[in-house]
Coordinates of C-alpha atoms in Angstrom, one line a residue:
X1346 CA 0.0 0.0 0.0
X1347 CA 1.2 3.5 -0.8
X1348 CA 2.6 5.1 2.4
X1349 CA 0.2 8.1 2.2
X1350 CA -2.8 5.9 1.6
X1351 CA -1.7 3.5 4.4
X1352 CA -1.3 6.5 6.8
X1353 CA -4.8 7.8 5.8
X1354 CA -6.4 4.4 6.6
X1355 CA -4.6 4.3 10.0
X1356 CA -5.7 7.8 10.8
X1357 CA -9.3 7.0 9.8
X1358 CA -9.4 3.9 12.0
X1359 CA -8.1 6.0 14.9
X1360 CA -10.6 8.8 14.2
X1361 CA -13.7 6.5 14.4
X1362 CA -12.5 4.7 17.5
X1363 CA -14.6 5.7 20.6
X1364 CA -12.7 7.5 23.4
X1365 CA -11.5 5.3 26.2
X1366 CA -13.5 7.2 28.8
X1367 CA -16.7 5.9 27.3
X1368 CA -16.2 2.3 28.1
X1369 CA -14.6 3.1 31.5
X1370 CA -17.6 5.3 32.4
X1371 CA -20.0 2.6 31.1
X1372 CA -18.3 -0.1 33.3
X1373 CA -18.4 2.3 36.3
X1374 CA -22.1 2.7 35.9
X1375 CA -22.5 -1.1 35.4
X1376 CA -20.6 -1.6 38.7
X1377 CA -22.9 0.8 40.5
X1378 CA -26.0 -1.0 39.2
X1379 CA -24.6 -4.4 40.1
X1380 CA -23.8 -3.2 43.7
X1381 CA -27.4 -1.9 43.9
X1382 CA -28.8 -5.2 42.7
X1383 CA -26.8 -7.1 45.3
X1384 CA -27.6 -4.9 48.3
X1385 CA -31.0 -3.5 47.6
X1386 CA -32.7 -6.5 49.2
X1387 CA -35.1 -6.7 46.3
X1388 CA -34.8 -9.4 43.7
X1389 CA -35.5 -9.2 40.0
X1390 CA -38.6 -11.4 39.3
X1391 CA -37.6 -15.0 39.8
X1392 CA -33.9 -14.5 39.6
X1393 CA -30.9 -13.7 41.7
X1394 CA -28.1 -11.5 40.3
X1395 CA -24.6 -13.1 40.0
X1396 CA -22.1 -10.9 38.1
X1397 CA -21.7 -8.7 35.0
X1398 CA -19.1 -8.6 32.2
X1399 CA -18.3 -6.4 29.1
X1400 CA -19.5 -7.9 25.8
X1401 CA -20.2 -6.9 22.3
X1402 CA -18.2 -4.5 20.1
X1403 CA -16.3 -2.8 23.0
X1404 CA -15.1 -6.2 24.2
X1405 CA -14.0 -7.1 20.6
X1406 CA -12.4 -3.7 19.9
X1407 CA -14.7 -3.0 17.0
X1408 CA -16.8 -0.2 18.6
X1409 CA -17.2 3.0 16.6
X1410 CA -17.5 6.6 17.7
X1411 CA -21.0 8.0 17.9
X1412 CA -22.7 4.7 17.0
X1413 CA -21.7 1.9 19.4
X1414 CA -23.3 1.5 22.8
X1415 CA -21.5 0.0 25.8
X1416 CA -22.9 -3.6 26.1
X1417 CA -22.8 -5.4 29.4
X1418 CA -24.2 -8.8 30.2
X1419 CA -25.7 -9.2 33.6
X1420 CA -25.8 -12.9 34.7
X1421 CA -28.7 -14.1 36.7
X1422 CA -29.5 -17.4 38.3
X1423 CA -33.0 -18.7 37.8
X1424 CA -34.8 -19.6 41.0
X1425 CA -37.3 -21.8 39.2
X1426 CA -37.3 -24.0 36.1
X1427 CA -36.5 -21.7 33.2
X1428 CA -38.6 -23.7 30.8
X1429 CA -41.7 -22.1 32.4
X1430 CA -40.4 -18.6 32.4
X1431 CA -40.8 -15.9 29.8
X1432 CA -37.9 -13.4 29.2
X1433 CA -39.9 -10.2 29.2
X1434 CA -40.7 -10.2 32.9
X1435 CA -36.9 -10.3 33.6
X1436 CA -36.4 -7.3 31.3
X1437 CA -39.2 -5.4 33.0
X1438 CA -37.9 -6.3 36.5
X1439 CA -34.5 -4.8 35.6
X1440 CA -36.1 -1.7 34.1
X1441 CA -38.3 -1.2 37.2
X1442 CA -35.3 -1.6 39.6
X1443 CA -33.2 0.9 37.6
X1444 CA -36.0 3.4 37.4
X1445 CA -36.0 3.5 41.2
X1446 CA -32.2 4.0 41.5
X1447 CA -31.3 6.4 38.7
X1448 CA -32.5 9.7 37.2
X1449 CA -31.3 8.7 33.7
X1450 CA -33.7 7.5 31.0
X1451 CA -34.3 3.8 31.3
X1452 CA -36.3 1.7 28.8
X1453 CA -36.6 -1.8 27.3
X1454 CA -35.2 -1.8 23.7
X1455 CA -37.6 -1.8 20.8
X1456 CA -36.5 -5.3 19.9
X1457 CA -37.3 -6.5 23.5
X1458 CA -33.7 -7.8 24.1
X1459 CA -31.9 -5.4 26.4
X1460 CA -32.6 -2.7 28.9
X1461 CA -31.1 0.6 27.8
X1462 CA -30.0 3.5 30.0
X1463 CA -29.1 6.9 28.6
X1464 CA -26.7 9.0 30.6
X1465 CA -25.8 12.7 30.2
X1466 CA -22.9 13.2 27.7
X1467 CA -24.1 10.7 25.1
X1468 CA -23.3 7.4 26.9
X1469 CA -25.8 4.6 26.4
X1470 CA -25.5 1.4 28.4
X1471 CA -27.3 -1.7 27.1
X1472 CA -27.9 -4.3 29.8
X1473 CA -28.3 -7.8 28.4
X1474 CA -29.8 -10.2 31.0
X1475 CA -28.5 -13.8 30.8
X1476 CA -29.0 -17.1 32.5
X1477 CA -26.2 -19.7 32.5
X1478 CA -27.1 -22.5 30.1
X1479 CA -24.0 -24.7 30.3
X1480 CA -20.3 -24.3 30.8
X1481 CA -19.9 -22.2 27.6
X1482 CA -23.2 -20.6 26.9
X1483 CA -26.0 -18.5 28.3
X1484 CA -29.7 -18.0 27.5
X1485 CA -30.7 -14.4 26.6
X1486 CA -34.0 -12.8 25.5
X1487 CA -34.8 -13.5 21.9
X1488 CA -37.2 -10.6 21.4
X1489 CA -40.2 -12.8 21.3
X1490 CA -40.6 -13.4 25.0
X1491 CA -38.5 -16.5 24.8
X1492 CA -34.8 -17.3 24.9
X1493 CA -31.9 -17.9 22.6
X1494 CA -28.3 -19.2 23.2
X1495 CA -25.2 -17.0 23.2
X1496 CA -21.6 -18.0 23.9
X1497 CA -19.4 -14.8 24.4
X1498 CA -16.3 -16.8 25.3
X1499 CA -16.6 -18.9 22.2
X1500 CA -17.2 -15.8 20.1
X1501 CA -14.1 -14.1 21.6
X1502 CA -11.9 -17.1 20.8
X1503 CA -13.3 -17.3 17.3
X1504 CA -12.7 -13.7 16.4
X1505 CA -9.3 -13.6 18.0
X1506 CA -8.3 -16.7 16.0
X1507 CA -9.5 -15.2 12.7
X1508 CA -7.5 -12.0 13.5
X1509 CA -4.4 -14.1 14.3
X1510 CA -4.5 -15.7 10.8
X1511 CA -5.3 -12.5 8.9
X1512 CA -2.6 -10.2 7.5
X1513 CA -4.6 -7.1 8.3
X1514 CA -5.7 -6.1 11.8
X1515 CA -9.3 -7.4 11.7
X1516 CA -10.8 -5.3 14.5
X1517 CA -9.5 -2.1 12.9
X1518 CA -10.8 -3.1 9.5
X1519 CA -14.1 -4.2 10.9
X1520 CA -14.5 -0.9 12.6
X1521 CA -14.2 0.8 9.2
X1522 CA -16.8 -1.4 7.6
X1523 CA -19.1 -0.9 10.6
X1524 CA -18.7 2.9 10.3
X1525 CA -19.6 2.6 6.6
X1526 CA -22.7 0.6 7.5
X1527 CA -23.8 3.0 10.2
X1528 CA -23.5 6.0 8.0
X1529 CA -25.8 4.3 5.4
X1530 CA -28.6 3.5 7.8
X1531 CA -27.1 0.6 9.7
X1532 CA -29.0 -2.1 7.8
X1533 CA -26.6 -4.9 8.7
X1534 CA -26.5 -5.7 12.4
X1535 CA -23.1 -5.4 14.2
X1536 CA -22.5 -9.1 15.0
X1537 CA -23.7 -10.1 11.5
X1538 CA -21.2 -7.8 9.8
X1539 CA -18.4 -8.7 12.1
X1540 CA -19.0 -12.4 11.4
X1541 CA -18.8 -11.9 7.6
X1542 CA -15.6 -9.9 7.9
X1543 CA -14.0 -12.5 10.2
X1544 CA -15.0 -15.3 7.8
X1545 CA -13.3 -13.7 4.8
X1546 CA -10.5 -11.9 6.8
X1547 CA -7.7 -14.5 6.1
X1548 CA -8.4 -14.2 2.4
X1549 CA -8.2 -10.4 2.2
X1550 CA -4.4 -10.0 2.1
X1551 CA -2.4 -7.4 3.9
X1552 CA -3.6 -4.2 2.2
X1553 CA -6.5 -2.3 3.7
X1554 CA -7.4 -0.7 0.4
X1555 CA -7.5 -3.9 -1.5
X1556 CA -9.3 -5.7 1.4
X1557 CA -12.0 -3.0 1.2
X1558 CA -12.7 -3.6 -2.4
X1559 CA -12.8 -7.4 -1.9
X1560 CA -15.2 -7.1 1.0
X1561 CA -17.6 -4.9 -0.9
X1562 CA -17.6 -7.3 -3.8
X1563 CA -18.4 -10.1 -1.4
X1564 CA -21.2 -8.2 0.3
X1565 CA -22.7 -7.1 -3.0
X1566 CA -23.2 -10.8 -3.8
X1567 CA -24.7 -12.0 -0.5
X1568 CA -24.9 -11.1 3.2
X1569 CA -25.9 -14.7 4.1
X1570 CA -23.7 -16.4 6.7
X1571 CA -24.3 -19.0 9.4
X1572 CA -23.3 -18.0 12.9
X1573 CA -19.6 -19.0 13.0
X1574 CA -19.9 -20.2 16.6
X1575 CA -23.0 -22.3 15.8
X1576 CA -25.4 -20.7 18.2
X1577 CA -27.8 -18.4 16.2
X1578 CA -28.1 -20.2 12.8
X1579 CA -28.4 -18.0 9.7
X1580 CA -27.6 -14.4 10.7
X1581 CA -29.3 -12.6 7.9
X1582 CA -32.9 -13.8 8.7
X1583 CA -33.9 -10.4 10.0
X1584 CA -33.4 -8.8 6.6
X1585 CA -36.2 -8.6 4.0
X1586 CA -35.6 -9.2 0.3
X1587 CA -35.9 -5.4 -0.3
X1588 CA -33.3 -4.7 2.4
X1589 CA -30.9 -7.3 1.0
X1590 CA -31.3 -5.7 -2.4
X1591 CA -30.6 -2.2 -0.9
X1592 CA -27.4 -3.5 0.8
X1593 CA -26.3 -5.1 -2.4
X1594 CA -26.8 -1.8 -4.3
X1595 CA -24.9 0.2 -1.6
X1596 CA -22.0 -2.4 -1.8
X1597 CA -21.8 -2.3 -5.6
X1598 CA -21.6 1.5 -5.5
X1599 CA -18.8 1.4 -2.9
X1600 CA -17.0 -1.5 -4.7
X1601 CA -17.0 0.7 -7.9
X1602 CA -15.7 3.8 -6.0
X1603 CA -13.0 1.7 -4.2
X1604 CA -11.9 0.5 -7.7
X1605 CA -11.6 4.1 -8.7
X1606 CA -9.4 4.7 -5.7
X1607 CA -7.2 1.7 -6.4
X1608 CA -6.7 2.7 -10.0
X1609 CA -5.7 6.2 -8.9
X1610 CA -3.2 4.7 -6.5
X1611 CA -1.8 2.5 -9.2
X1612 CA -1.2 5.7 -11.3
X1613 CA 0.4 7.5 -8.4
X1614 CA -2.5 10.0 -8.1
X1615 CA -2.7 10.1 -4.3
X1616 CA -5.0 13.1 -4.1
X1617 CA -7.6 11.5 -6.4
X1618 CA -7.3 8.2 -4.5
X1619 CA -7.8 9.9 -1.1
X1620 CA -10.9 11.7 -2.5
X1621 CA -12.3 8.4 -3.7
X1622 CA -11.7 6.7 -0.4
X1623 CA -13.4 9.6 1.4
X1624 CA -16.3 9.0 -0.9
X1625 CA -16.4 5.3 0.2
X1626 CA -15.9 5.7 3.9
X1627 CA -17.3 9.2 4.6
X1628 CA -16.1 12.6 5.7
X1629 CA -13.9 11.3 8.5
X1630 CA -11.6 9.6 6.1
X1631 CA -8.6 11.9 5.5
X1632 CA -8.9 13.3 1.9
X1633 CA -5.9 15.6 2.0
X1634 CA -2.1 15.1 1.6
X1635 CA -0.5 13.7 4.7
X1636 CA 3.0 14.7 3.9

């Protein structure tokens, strides 16, 4: 990769990374909430609270500035047979407990999967309730008042392993693709997009510019992929045919623009290449000379 183009990509990945204070503040709030749950003397429905942990994009270093919430998983122990319990009462119980202990806005997410808390300064904390399923997995709300399985430790090992056998730094590259997705309506869910990038990562080479073009070509053909850790099945089921077509069209346009950028690089026209990459990734991509 041309040194100037490489420096621009590195600067872009840094610019879209969220500030460190955000996750630290999020974890501090989560710690306060967990202490309140332990010492309030009031349980949450038919569960007892055990512990919390950071999960999601912040745990995988793929969070993006202005778009990623701090996700924490709160582990509970079911006091009765879970087969007979719905998931929404647990969400409602957490929300009710938080409404009594914080002045911040608290609500259950539209998808009925997490409890969201909005703090001053733009921080949003998403609390995902979970019940231990076995030694490697948990049951979490599925949005339909039931449960689905997740395995954060297995996920972490998978993504780390794919990064280790890729020539580019996959978390950074994934961050760029997630920013591209977020600025175009966020049609592809975070874990879905991360799974696709991890799947193809070892085949993308060591050049972020070329890897970008290859990824958009792949996404323009299909966004179908089975959960790489075997827990959620086909990850694209939430997308309608019209949404899949919209994603394909966006990816074809970005693939074409990235090809313009690569051709400009090959001709030594760095200014034109940077302008084209800014057209692909958005205004935070440096489109000026870095000399």
